[in-house]
Short mmCIF file of C-alpha atoms in Angstrom, two decimals:
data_model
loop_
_atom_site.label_atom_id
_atom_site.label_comp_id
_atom_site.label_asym_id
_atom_site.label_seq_id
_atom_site.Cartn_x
_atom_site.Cartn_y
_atom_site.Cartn_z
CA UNK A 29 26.32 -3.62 -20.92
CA UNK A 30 23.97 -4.10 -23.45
CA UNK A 31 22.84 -7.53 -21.81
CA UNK A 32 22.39 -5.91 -18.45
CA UNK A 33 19.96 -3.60 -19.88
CA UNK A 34 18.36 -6.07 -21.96
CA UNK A 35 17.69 -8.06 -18.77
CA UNK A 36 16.59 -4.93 -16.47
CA UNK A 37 14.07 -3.97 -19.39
CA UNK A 38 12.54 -7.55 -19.25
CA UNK A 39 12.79 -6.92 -15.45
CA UNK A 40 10.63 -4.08 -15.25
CA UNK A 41 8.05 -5.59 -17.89
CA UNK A 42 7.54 -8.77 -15.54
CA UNK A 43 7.34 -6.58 -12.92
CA UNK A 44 4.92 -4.60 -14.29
CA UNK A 45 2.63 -7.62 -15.75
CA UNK A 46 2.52 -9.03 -12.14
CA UNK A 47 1.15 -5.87 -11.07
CA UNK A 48 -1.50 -5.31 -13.40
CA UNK A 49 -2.14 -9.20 -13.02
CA UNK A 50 -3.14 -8.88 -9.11
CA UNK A 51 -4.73 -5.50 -9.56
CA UNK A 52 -6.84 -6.67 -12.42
CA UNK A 53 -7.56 -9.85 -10.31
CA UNK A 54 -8.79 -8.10 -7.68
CA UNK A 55 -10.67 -5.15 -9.56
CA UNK A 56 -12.73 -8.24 -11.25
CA UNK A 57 -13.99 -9.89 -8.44
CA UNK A 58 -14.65 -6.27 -6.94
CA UNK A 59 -16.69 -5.24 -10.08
CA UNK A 60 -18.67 -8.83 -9.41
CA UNK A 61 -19.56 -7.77 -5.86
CA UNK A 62 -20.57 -4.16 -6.16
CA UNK A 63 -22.07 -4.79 -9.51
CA UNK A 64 -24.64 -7.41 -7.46
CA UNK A 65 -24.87 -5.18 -4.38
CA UNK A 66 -27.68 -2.96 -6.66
CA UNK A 67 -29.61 -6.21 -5.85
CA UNK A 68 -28.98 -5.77 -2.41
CA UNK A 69 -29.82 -2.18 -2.26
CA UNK A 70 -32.74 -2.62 -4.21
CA UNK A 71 -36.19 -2.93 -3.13
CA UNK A 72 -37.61 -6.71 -3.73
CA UNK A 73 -37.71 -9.83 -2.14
CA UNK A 74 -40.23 -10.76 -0.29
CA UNK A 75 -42.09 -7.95 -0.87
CA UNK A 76 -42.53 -4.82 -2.76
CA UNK A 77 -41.69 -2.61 0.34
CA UNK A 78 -38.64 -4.96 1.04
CA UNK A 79 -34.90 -4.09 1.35
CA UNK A 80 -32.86 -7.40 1.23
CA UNK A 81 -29.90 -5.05 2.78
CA UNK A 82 -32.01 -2.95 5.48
CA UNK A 83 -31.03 0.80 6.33
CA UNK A 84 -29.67 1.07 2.89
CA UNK A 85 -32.04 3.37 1.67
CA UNK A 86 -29.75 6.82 2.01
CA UNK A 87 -26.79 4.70 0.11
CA UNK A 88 -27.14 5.19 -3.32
CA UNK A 89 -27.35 2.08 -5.46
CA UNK A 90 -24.57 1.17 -7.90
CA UNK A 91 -25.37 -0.42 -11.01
CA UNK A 92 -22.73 -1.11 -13.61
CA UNK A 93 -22.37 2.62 -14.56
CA UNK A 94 -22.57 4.08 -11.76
CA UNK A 95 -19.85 1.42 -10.65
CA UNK A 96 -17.57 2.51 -13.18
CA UNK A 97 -18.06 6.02 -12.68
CA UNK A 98 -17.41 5.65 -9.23
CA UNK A 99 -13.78 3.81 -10.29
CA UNK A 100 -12.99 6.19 -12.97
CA UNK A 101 -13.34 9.38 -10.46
CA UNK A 102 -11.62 7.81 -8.00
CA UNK A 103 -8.71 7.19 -10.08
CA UNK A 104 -5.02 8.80 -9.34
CA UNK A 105 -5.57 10.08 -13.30
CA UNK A 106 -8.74 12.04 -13.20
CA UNK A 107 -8.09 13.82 -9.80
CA UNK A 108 -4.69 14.88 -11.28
CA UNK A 109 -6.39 16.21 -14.55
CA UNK A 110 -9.47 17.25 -12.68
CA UNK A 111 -9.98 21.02 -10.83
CA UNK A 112 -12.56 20.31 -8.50
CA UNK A 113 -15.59 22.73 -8.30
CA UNK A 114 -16.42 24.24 -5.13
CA UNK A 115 -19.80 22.24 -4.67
CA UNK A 116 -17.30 19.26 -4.67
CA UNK A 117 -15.12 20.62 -2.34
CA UNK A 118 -17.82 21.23 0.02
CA UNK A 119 -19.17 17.63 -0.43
CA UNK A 120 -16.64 16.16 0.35
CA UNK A 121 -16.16 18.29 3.52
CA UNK A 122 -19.72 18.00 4.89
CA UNK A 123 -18.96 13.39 4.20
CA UNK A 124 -16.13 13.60 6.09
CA UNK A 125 -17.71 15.61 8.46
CA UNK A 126 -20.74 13.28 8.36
CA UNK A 127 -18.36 10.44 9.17
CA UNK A 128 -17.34 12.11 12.54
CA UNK A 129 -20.75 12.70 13.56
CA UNK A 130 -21.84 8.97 13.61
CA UNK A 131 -18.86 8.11 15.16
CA UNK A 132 -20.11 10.46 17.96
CA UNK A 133 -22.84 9.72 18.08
CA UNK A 134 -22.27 5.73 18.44
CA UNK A 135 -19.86 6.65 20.96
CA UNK A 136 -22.63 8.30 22.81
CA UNK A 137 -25.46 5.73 22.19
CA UNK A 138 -23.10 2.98 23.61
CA UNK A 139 -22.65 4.96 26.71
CA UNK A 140 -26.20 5.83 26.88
CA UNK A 141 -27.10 1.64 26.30
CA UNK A 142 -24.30 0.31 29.21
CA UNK A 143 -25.50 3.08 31.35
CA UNK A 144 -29.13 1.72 31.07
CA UNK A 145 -28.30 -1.79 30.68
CA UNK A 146 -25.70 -2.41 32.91
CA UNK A 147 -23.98 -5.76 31.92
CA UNK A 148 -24.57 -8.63 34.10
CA UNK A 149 -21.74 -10.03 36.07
CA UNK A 150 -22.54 -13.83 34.76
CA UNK A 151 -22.01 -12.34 31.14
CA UNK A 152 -18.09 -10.72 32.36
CA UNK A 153 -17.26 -14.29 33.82
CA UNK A 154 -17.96 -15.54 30.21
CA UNK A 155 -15.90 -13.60 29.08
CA UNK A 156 -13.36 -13.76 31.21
CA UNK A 157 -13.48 -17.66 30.47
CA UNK A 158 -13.13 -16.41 26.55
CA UNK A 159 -10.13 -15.23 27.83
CA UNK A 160 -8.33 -17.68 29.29
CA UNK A 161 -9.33 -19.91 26.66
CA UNK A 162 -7.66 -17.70 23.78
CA UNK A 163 -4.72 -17.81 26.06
CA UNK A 164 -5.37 -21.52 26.09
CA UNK A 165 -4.82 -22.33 22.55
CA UNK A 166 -2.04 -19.87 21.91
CA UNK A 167 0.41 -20.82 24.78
CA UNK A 168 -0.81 -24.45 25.00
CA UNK A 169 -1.49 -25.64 21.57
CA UNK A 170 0.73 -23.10 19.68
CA UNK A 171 -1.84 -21.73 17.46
CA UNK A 172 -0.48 -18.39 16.55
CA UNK A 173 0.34 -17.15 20.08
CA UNK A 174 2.05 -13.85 18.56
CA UNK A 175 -1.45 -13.04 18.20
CA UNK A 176 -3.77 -15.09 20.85
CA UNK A 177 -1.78 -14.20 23.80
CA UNK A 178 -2.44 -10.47 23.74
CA UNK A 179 -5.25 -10.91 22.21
CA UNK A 180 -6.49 -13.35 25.03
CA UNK A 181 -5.04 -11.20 27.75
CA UNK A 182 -6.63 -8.09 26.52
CA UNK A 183 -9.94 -9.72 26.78
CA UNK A 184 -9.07 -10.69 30.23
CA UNK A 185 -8.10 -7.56 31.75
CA UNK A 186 -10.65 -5.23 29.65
CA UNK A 187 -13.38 -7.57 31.90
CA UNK A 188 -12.03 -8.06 35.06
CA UNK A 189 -14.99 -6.19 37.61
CA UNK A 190 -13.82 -3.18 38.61
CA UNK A 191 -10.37 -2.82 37.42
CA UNK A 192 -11.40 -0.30 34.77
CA UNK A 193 -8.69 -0.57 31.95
CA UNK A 194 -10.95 -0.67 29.21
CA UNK A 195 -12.21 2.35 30.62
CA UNK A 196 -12.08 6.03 29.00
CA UNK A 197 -10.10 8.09 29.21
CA UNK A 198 -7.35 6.93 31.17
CA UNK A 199 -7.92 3.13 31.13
CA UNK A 200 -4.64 1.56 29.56
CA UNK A 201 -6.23 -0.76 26.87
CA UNK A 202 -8.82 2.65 26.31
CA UNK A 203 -5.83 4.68 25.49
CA UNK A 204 -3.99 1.32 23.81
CA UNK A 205 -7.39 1.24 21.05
CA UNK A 206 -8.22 4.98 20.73
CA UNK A 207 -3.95 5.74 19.99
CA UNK A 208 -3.93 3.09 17.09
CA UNK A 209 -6.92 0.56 16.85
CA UNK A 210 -9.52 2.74 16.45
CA UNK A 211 -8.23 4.44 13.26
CA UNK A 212 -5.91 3.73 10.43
CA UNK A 213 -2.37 4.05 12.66
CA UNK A 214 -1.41 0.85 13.67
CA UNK A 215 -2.57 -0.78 10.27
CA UNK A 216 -0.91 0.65 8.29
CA UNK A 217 2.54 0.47 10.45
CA UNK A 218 1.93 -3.18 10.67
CA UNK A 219 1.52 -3.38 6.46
CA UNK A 220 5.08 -1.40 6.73
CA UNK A 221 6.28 -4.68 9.03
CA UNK A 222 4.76 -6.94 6.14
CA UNK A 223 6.19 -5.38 3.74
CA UNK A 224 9.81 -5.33 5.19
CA UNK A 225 9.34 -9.00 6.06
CA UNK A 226 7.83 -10.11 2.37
CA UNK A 227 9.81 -11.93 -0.12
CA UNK A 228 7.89 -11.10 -3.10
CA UNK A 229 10.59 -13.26 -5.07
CA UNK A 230 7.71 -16.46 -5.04
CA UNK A 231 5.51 -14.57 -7.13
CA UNK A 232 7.74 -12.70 -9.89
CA UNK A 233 9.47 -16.17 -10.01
CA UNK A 234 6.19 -17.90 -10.83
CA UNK A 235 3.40 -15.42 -11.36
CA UNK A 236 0.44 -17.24 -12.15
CA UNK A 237 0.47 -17.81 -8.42
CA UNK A 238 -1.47 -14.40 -8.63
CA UNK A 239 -4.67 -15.80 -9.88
CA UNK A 240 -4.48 -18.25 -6.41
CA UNK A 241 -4.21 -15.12 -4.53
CA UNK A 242 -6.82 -13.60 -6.63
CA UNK A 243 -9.25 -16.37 -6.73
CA UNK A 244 -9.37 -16.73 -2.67
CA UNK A 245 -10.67 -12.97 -2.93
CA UNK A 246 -13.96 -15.23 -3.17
CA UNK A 247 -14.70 -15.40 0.28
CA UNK A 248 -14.85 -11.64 0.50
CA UNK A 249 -17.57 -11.58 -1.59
CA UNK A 250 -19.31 -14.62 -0.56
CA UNK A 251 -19.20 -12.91 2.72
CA UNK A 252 -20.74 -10.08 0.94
CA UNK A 253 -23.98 -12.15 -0.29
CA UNK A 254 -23.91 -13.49 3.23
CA UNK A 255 -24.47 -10.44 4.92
CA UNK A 256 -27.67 -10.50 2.52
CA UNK A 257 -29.08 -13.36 3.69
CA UNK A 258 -28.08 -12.49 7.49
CA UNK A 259 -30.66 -9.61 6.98
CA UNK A 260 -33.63 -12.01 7.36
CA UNK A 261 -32.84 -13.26 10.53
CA UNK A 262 -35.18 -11.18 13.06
CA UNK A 263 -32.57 -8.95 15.17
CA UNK A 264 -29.65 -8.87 13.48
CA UNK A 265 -29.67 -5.44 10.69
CA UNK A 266 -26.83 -4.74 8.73
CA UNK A 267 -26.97 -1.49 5.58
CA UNK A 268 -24.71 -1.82 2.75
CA UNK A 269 -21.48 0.07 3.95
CA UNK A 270 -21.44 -2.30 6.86
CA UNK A 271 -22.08 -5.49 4.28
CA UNK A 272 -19.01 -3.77 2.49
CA UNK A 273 -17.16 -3.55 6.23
CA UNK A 274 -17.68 -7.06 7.00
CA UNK A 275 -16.87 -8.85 3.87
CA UNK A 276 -13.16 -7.83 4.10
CA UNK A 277 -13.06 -10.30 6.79
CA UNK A 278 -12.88 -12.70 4.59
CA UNK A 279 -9.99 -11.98 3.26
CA UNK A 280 -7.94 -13.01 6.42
CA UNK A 281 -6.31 -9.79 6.94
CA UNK A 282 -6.95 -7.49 10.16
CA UNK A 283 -5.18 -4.52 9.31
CA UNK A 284 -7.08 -4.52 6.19
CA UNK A 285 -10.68 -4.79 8.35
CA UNK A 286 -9.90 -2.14 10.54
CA UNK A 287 -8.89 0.27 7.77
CA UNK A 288 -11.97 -0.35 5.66
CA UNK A 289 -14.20 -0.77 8.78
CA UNK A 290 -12.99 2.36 9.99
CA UNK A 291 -14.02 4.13 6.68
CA UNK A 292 -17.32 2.70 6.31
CA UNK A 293 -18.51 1.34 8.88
CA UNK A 294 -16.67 2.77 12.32
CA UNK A 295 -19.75 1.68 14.66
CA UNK A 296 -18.99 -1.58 13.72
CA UNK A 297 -14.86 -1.89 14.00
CA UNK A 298 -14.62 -3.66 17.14
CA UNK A 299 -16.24 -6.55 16.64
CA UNK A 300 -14.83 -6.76 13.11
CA UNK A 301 -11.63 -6.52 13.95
CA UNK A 302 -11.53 -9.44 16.67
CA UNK A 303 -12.97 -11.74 13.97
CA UNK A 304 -10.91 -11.01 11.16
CA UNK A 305 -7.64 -11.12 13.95
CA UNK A 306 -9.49 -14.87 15.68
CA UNK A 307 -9.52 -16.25 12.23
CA UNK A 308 -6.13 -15.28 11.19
CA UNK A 309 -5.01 -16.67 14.13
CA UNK A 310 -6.81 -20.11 14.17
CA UNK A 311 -5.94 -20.79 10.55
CA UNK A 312 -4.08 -23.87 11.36
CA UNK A 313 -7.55 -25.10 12.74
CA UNK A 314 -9.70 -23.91 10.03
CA UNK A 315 -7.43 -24.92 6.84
CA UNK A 316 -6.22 -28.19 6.82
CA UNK A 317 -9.97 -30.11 7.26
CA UNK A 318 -10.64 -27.83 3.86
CA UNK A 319 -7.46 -28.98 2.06
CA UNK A 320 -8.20 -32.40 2.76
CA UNK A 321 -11.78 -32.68 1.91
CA UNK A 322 -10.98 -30.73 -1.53
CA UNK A 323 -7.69 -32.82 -2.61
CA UNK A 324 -6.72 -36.54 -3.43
CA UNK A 325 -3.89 -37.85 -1.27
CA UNK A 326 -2.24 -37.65 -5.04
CA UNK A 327 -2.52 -33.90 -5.96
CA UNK A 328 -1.11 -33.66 -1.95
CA UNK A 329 1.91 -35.34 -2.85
CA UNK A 330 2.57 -33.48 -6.30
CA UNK A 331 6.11 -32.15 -6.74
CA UNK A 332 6.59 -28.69 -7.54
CA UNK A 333 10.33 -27.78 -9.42
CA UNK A 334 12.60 -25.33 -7.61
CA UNK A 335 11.66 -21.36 -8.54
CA UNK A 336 13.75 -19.72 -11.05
CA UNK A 337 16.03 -16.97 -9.46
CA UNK A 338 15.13 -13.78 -9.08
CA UNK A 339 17.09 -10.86 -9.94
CA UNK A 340 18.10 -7.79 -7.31
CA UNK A 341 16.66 -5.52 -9.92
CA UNK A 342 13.45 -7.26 -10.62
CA UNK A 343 12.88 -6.91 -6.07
CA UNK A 344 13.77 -3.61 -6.32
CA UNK A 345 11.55 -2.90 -9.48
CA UNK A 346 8.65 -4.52 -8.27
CA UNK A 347 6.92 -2.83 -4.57
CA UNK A 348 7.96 0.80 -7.18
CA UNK A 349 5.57 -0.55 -9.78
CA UNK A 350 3.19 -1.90 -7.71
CA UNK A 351 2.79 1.40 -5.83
CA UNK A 352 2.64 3.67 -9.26
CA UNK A 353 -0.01 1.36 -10.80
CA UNK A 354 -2.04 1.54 -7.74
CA UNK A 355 -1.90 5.70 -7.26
CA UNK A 356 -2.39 5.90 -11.28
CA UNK A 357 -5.57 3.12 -10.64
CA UNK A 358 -7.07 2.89 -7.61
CA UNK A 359 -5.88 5.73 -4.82
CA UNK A 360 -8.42 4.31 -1.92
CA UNK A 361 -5.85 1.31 -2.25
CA UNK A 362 -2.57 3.35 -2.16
CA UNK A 363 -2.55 3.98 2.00
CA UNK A 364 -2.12 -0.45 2.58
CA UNK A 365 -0.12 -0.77 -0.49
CA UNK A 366 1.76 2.56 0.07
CA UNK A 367 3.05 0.75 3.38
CA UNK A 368 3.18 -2.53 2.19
CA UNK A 369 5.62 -1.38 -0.93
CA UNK A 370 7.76 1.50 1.51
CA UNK A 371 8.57 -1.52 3.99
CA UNK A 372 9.04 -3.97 1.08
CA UNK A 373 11.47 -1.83 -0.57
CA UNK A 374 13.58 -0.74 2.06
CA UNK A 375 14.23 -4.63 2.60
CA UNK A 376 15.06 -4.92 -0.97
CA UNK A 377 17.51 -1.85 -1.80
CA UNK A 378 19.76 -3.26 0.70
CA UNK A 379 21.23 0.82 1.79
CA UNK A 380 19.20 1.32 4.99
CA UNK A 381 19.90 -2.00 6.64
CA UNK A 382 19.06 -0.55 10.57
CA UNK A 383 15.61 0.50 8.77
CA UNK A 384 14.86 -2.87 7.60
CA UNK A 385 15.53 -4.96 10.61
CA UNK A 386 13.69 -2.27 13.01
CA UNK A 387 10.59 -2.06 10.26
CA UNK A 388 10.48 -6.27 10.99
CA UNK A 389 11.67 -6.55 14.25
CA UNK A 390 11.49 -3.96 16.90
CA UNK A 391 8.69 -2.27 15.56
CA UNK A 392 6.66 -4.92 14.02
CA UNK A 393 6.34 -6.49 17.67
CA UNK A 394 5.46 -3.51 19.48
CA UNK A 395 2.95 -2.55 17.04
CA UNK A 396 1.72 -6.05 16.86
CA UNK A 397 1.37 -6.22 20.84
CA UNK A 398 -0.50 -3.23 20.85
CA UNK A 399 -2.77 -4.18 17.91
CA UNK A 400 -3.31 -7.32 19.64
CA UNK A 401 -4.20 -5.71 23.27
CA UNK A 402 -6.10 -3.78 21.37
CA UNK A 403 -8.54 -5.84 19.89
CA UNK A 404 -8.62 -8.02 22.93
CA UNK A 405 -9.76 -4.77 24.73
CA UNK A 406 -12.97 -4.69 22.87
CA UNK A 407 -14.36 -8.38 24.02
CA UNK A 408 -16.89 -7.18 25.71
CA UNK A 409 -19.79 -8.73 26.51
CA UNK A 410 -22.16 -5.64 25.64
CA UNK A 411 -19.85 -5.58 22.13
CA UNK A 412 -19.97 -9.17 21.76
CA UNK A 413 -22.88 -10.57 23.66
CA UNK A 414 -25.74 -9.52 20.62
CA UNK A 415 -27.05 -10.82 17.21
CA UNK A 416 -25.13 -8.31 15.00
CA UNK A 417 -21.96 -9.34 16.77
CA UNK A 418 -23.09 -13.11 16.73
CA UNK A 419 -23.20 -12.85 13.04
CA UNK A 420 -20.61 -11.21 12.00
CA UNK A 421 -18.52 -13.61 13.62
CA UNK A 422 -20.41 -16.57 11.91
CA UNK A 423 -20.07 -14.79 8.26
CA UNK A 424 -16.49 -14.46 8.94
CA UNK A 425 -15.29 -18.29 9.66
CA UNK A 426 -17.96 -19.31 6.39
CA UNK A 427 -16.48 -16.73 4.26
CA UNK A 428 -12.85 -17.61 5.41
CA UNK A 429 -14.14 -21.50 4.25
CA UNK A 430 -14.78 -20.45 1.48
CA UNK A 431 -11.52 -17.94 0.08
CA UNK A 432 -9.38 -20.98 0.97
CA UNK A 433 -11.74 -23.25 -0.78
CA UNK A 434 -11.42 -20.56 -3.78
CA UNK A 435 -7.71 -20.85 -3.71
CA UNK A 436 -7.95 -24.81 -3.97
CA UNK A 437 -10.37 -25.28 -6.21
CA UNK A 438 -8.65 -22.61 -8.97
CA UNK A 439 -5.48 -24.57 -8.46
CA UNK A 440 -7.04 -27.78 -9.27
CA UNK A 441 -8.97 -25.80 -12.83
CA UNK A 442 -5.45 -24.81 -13.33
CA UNK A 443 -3.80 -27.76 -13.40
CA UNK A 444 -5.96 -29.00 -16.36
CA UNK A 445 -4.14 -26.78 -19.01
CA UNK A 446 -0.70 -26.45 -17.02
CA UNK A 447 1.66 -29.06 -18.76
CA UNK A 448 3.78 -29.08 -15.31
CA UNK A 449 1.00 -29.68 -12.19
CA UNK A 450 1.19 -27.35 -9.15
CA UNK A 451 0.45 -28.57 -5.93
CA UNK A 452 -3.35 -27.65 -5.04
CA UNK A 453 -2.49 -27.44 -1.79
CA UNK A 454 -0.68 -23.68 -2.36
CA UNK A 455 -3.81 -22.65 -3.14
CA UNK A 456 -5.46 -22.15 0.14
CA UNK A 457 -2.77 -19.77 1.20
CA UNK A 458 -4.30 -17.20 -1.15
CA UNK A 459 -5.73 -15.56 1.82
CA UNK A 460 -4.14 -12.66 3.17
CA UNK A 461 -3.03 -14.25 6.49
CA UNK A 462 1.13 -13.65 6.16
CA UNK A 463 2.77 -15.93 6.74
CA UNK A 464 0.68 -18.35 8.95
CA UNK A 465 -1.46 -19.37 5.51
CA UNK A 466 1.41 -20.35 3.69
CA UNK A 467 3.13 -22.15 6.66
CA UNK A 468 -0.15 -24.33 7.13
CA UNK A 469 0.23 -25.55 3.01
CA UNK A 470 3.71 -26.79 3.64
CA UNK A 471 2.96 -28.43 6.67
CA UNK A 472 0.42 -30.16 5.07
CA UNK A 473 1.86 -31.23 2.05
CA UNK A 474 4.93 -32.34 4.30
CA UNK A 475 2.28 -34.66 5.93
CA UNK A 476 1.84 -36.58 2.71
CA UNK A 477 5.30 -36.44 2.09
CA UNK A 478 8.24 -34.99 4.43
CA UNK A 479 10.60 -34.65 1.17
CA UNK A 480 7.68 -31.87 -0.15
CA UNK A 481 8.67 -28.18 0.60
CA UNK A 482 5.83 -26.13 -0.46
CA UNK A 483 6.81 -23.32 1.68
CA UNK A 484 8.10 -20.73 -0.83
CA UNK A 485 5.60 -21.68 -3.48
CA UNK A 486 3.05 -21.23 -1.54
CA UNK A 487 4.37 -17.65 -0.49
CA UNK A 488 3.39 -16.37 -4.28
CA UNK A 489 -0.21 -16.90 -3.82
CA UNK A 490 0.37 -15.82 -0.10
CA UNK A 491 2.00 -12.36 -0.72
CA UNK A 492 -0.79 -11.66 -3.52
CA UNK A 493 -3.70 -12.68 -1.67
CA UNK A 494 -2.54 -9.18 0.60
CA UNK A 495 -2.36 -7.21 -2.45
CA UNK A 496 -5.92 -8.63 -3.62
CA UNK A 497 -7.40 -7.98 -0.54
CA UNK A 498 -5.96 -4.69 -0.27
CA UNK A 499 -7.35 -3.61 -3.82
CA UNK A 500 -10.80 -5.23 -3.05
CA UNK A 501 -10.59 -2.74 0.14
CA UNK A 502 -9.93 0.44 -2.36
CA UNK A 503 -12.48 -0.91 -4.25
CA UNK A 504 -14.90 -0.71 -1.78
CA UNK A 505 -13.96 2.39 -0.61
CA UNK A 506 -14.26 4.09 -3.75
CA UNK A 507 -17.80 2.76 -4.56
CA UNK A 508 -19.15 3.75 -1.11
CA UNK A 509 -17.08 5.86 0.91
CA UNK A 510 -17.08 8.95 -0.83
#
């Protein structure tokens, strides 16, 4: 007896060191974005009158202070110790009601614009070539066609002339993207599918796999200086809640996107959301190039040594920890990770077996159908035919370069004070693309060597590049959504 609770108290503390790990992964590279956005906000550059992030001017800027005022407010602690004042109250009624008001009112200006500028038919048949050409590469050449075959068919249908399925408010892919796309519904049922289809053995059996996941949280903020730069190009305007919007894209998850677009930057979801959900799906394109430029056929072929057991109780233990850390730390985060631990540990305790298999079966594909539709549905030409659309697309294939050039790169630093090597090539599946990321790192290491299963190694920087990305989110949120 006294073994068994020896061995569940060293549970929970490795449980509870991987969770701080990721969140203090990801709450550093957060602190390094936000803490350079008061550049961004700030007025220099080119000129005195200049505003490297334009439109910016009614967010307030966040220095280091500020930053960590921001976090400390926004922390599960203070709001349980602190009795909000009535000003506060009414603050935060009039943002929220703020929020719904420019969603209104972009509605109503997109109307307005389509109305005026009705789209030209050459521009549809584009799109309609899009189209079959997403359909293309996800029946034909296999690349992810869970998620290019909606997605390709919604952007068919949504643009054939006349058939008016995109169409409020009784179009079928309207009502598909308005039910669940359009706000924080079908993300968050799809992190409860993740979680119920996550081993997070991988990374409590080797947990400095977390600082993979963590350091691929580099393209999100690459994308973030990015967004900067975009600014100068003549026609294409982004403000600093939509830099914040964007960036998440590089982290390779689309629920993620659409949950953080859709709380700072709603006008902008659409467009967001098909990148982040193209790039997740074409990482078997993007990756491999990447891992090959960055490695030596000899780091390819190193041999990693099978992954120590892990216990029932440490499963159990860990999505429970995870989730209490986050509400104690960083609340913003708690709605993706909420999911993300509920679906994880219903998988784990093993009681509610009909749960499980519906959370990663049943529902996960009619959820993911719909997502998929959904996004599809908003390849339009009028959403997608323009420089702010152009660009955010462009920001989010560099920035997705880049987080899986992160992950490689702080695999290779690592190996110089690891006594046993780890395969580089785990690294680039520190994005948050489940399980696709990870697949693509086996694949190629089998290249080098068919005897080389990378697969479950890989899934520790894998399942933590989620959490990362989901923290980075909260952080986000926290600093300017509220």
């Amino acid at each position: 007896m006294e073994t068994e609770l020896n061995n569940n108290k060293k549970s929970v503390n490795k449980a509870l060191k991987i969770s701080f790990a990721v969140i203090a992964i990801a709450a550093v590279l957060s602190f390094a974005g936000c803490g350079a956005s008061k550049t961004y906000n700030g007025r220099r550059a080119k000129s005195a009158g200049s505003t490297i992030i334009k439109g910016s001017e009614g967010i307030r800027n966040i220095d280091v202070m500020s930053f960590f005022t921001n976090v400390a407010k926004n922390t599960g602690i203070y709001k349980m110790i602190h009795n909000p004042s009535p000003e506060e109250v009414r603050e935060e009624k009039e943002l929220r009601e703020q929020m719904e008001i420019i969603k209104a009112e972009q509605s109503l200006k997109t109307a307005r614009e389509l109305s005026a500028h009705p789209v030209p038919g050459w521009q549809r048949l584009l799109m309609l070539a899009i189209g079959f050409l997403i359909v293309y590469l996800g029946a034909a050449k296999g690349f992810e066609p869970l998620l290019l075959i909606p997605i390709g068919f919604g952007t068919i249908l949504v643009n054939i002339p006349g058939a008016g399925m995109g169409d409020g408010p009784d179009g079928m892919l309207h009502i598909i993207y308005s039910a669940g796309v359009g706000n924080e519904f079908f993300p968050m049922l799809i992190f409860m599918g993740i979680g119920a289809m996550t081993d997070f053995g991988p990374l409590i059996a080797n947990p400095k796999t977390a600082l993979l996941g963590g350091a691929a949280q580099l393209g999100v903020f690459a994308t973030l200086f990015g967004v900067a730069l975009m600014n100068f190009i003549p026609g294409i305007d982004y403000n600093m809640k939509q830099a914040c919007a964007i960036a998440i894209i590089g982290g390779a998850d689309g629920p993620t996107s659409i949950y953080v677009s859709g709380k700072l930057a709603p006008e902008m979801m659409a467009v967001i959301a098909v990148a982040a959900y193209s790039y997740m799906a074409l990482v078997p394109m993007i990756q491999p190039p990447i891992m090959k430029l960055l490695t030596s056929q000899k780091e390819r072929r190193i041999k990693m040594s099978q992954l120590r057991p892990v216990s029932k109780t440490e499963k159990v233990l860990f999505p429970l920890v995870l989730l209490v850390v986050t509400i104690l730390l960083l609340p913003p985060a708690a709605p993706l990770i909420g999911m993300l631990a509920f679906g994880n540990f219903i998988k784990e305790v093993g009681v509610v077996q009909r749960l499980s298999k519906t959370l990663e079966n049943e529902m996960m594909n009619i959820v993911s159908i719909l997502l998929s539709l959904g996004v599809g549905s908003q390849m339009t030409p009028e959403k997608i035919m323009n420089l702010n659309s152009l660009g955010i697309i462009l920001l989010g294939l560099v920035a997705f370069s880049i987080a899986t050039m992160g992950g490689l790169i702080m695999a290779k630093i690592m190996n110089l004070f690891l006594k046993e090597k780890i395969n580089p090539l785990i690294g680039s599946a520190g994005v948050s693309a489940v399980p696709m990321a990870a697949r693509v790192s086996n694949k190629v290491g089998m290249s080098e060597d068919p005897s080389n299963f990378l697969l479950m190694h890989a899934m520790g920087p894998n399942v933590s590049g989620v959490i990362g990305t989901a923290i980075a989110a909260g952080v986000f949120i926290s600093t300017y959504g509220m």
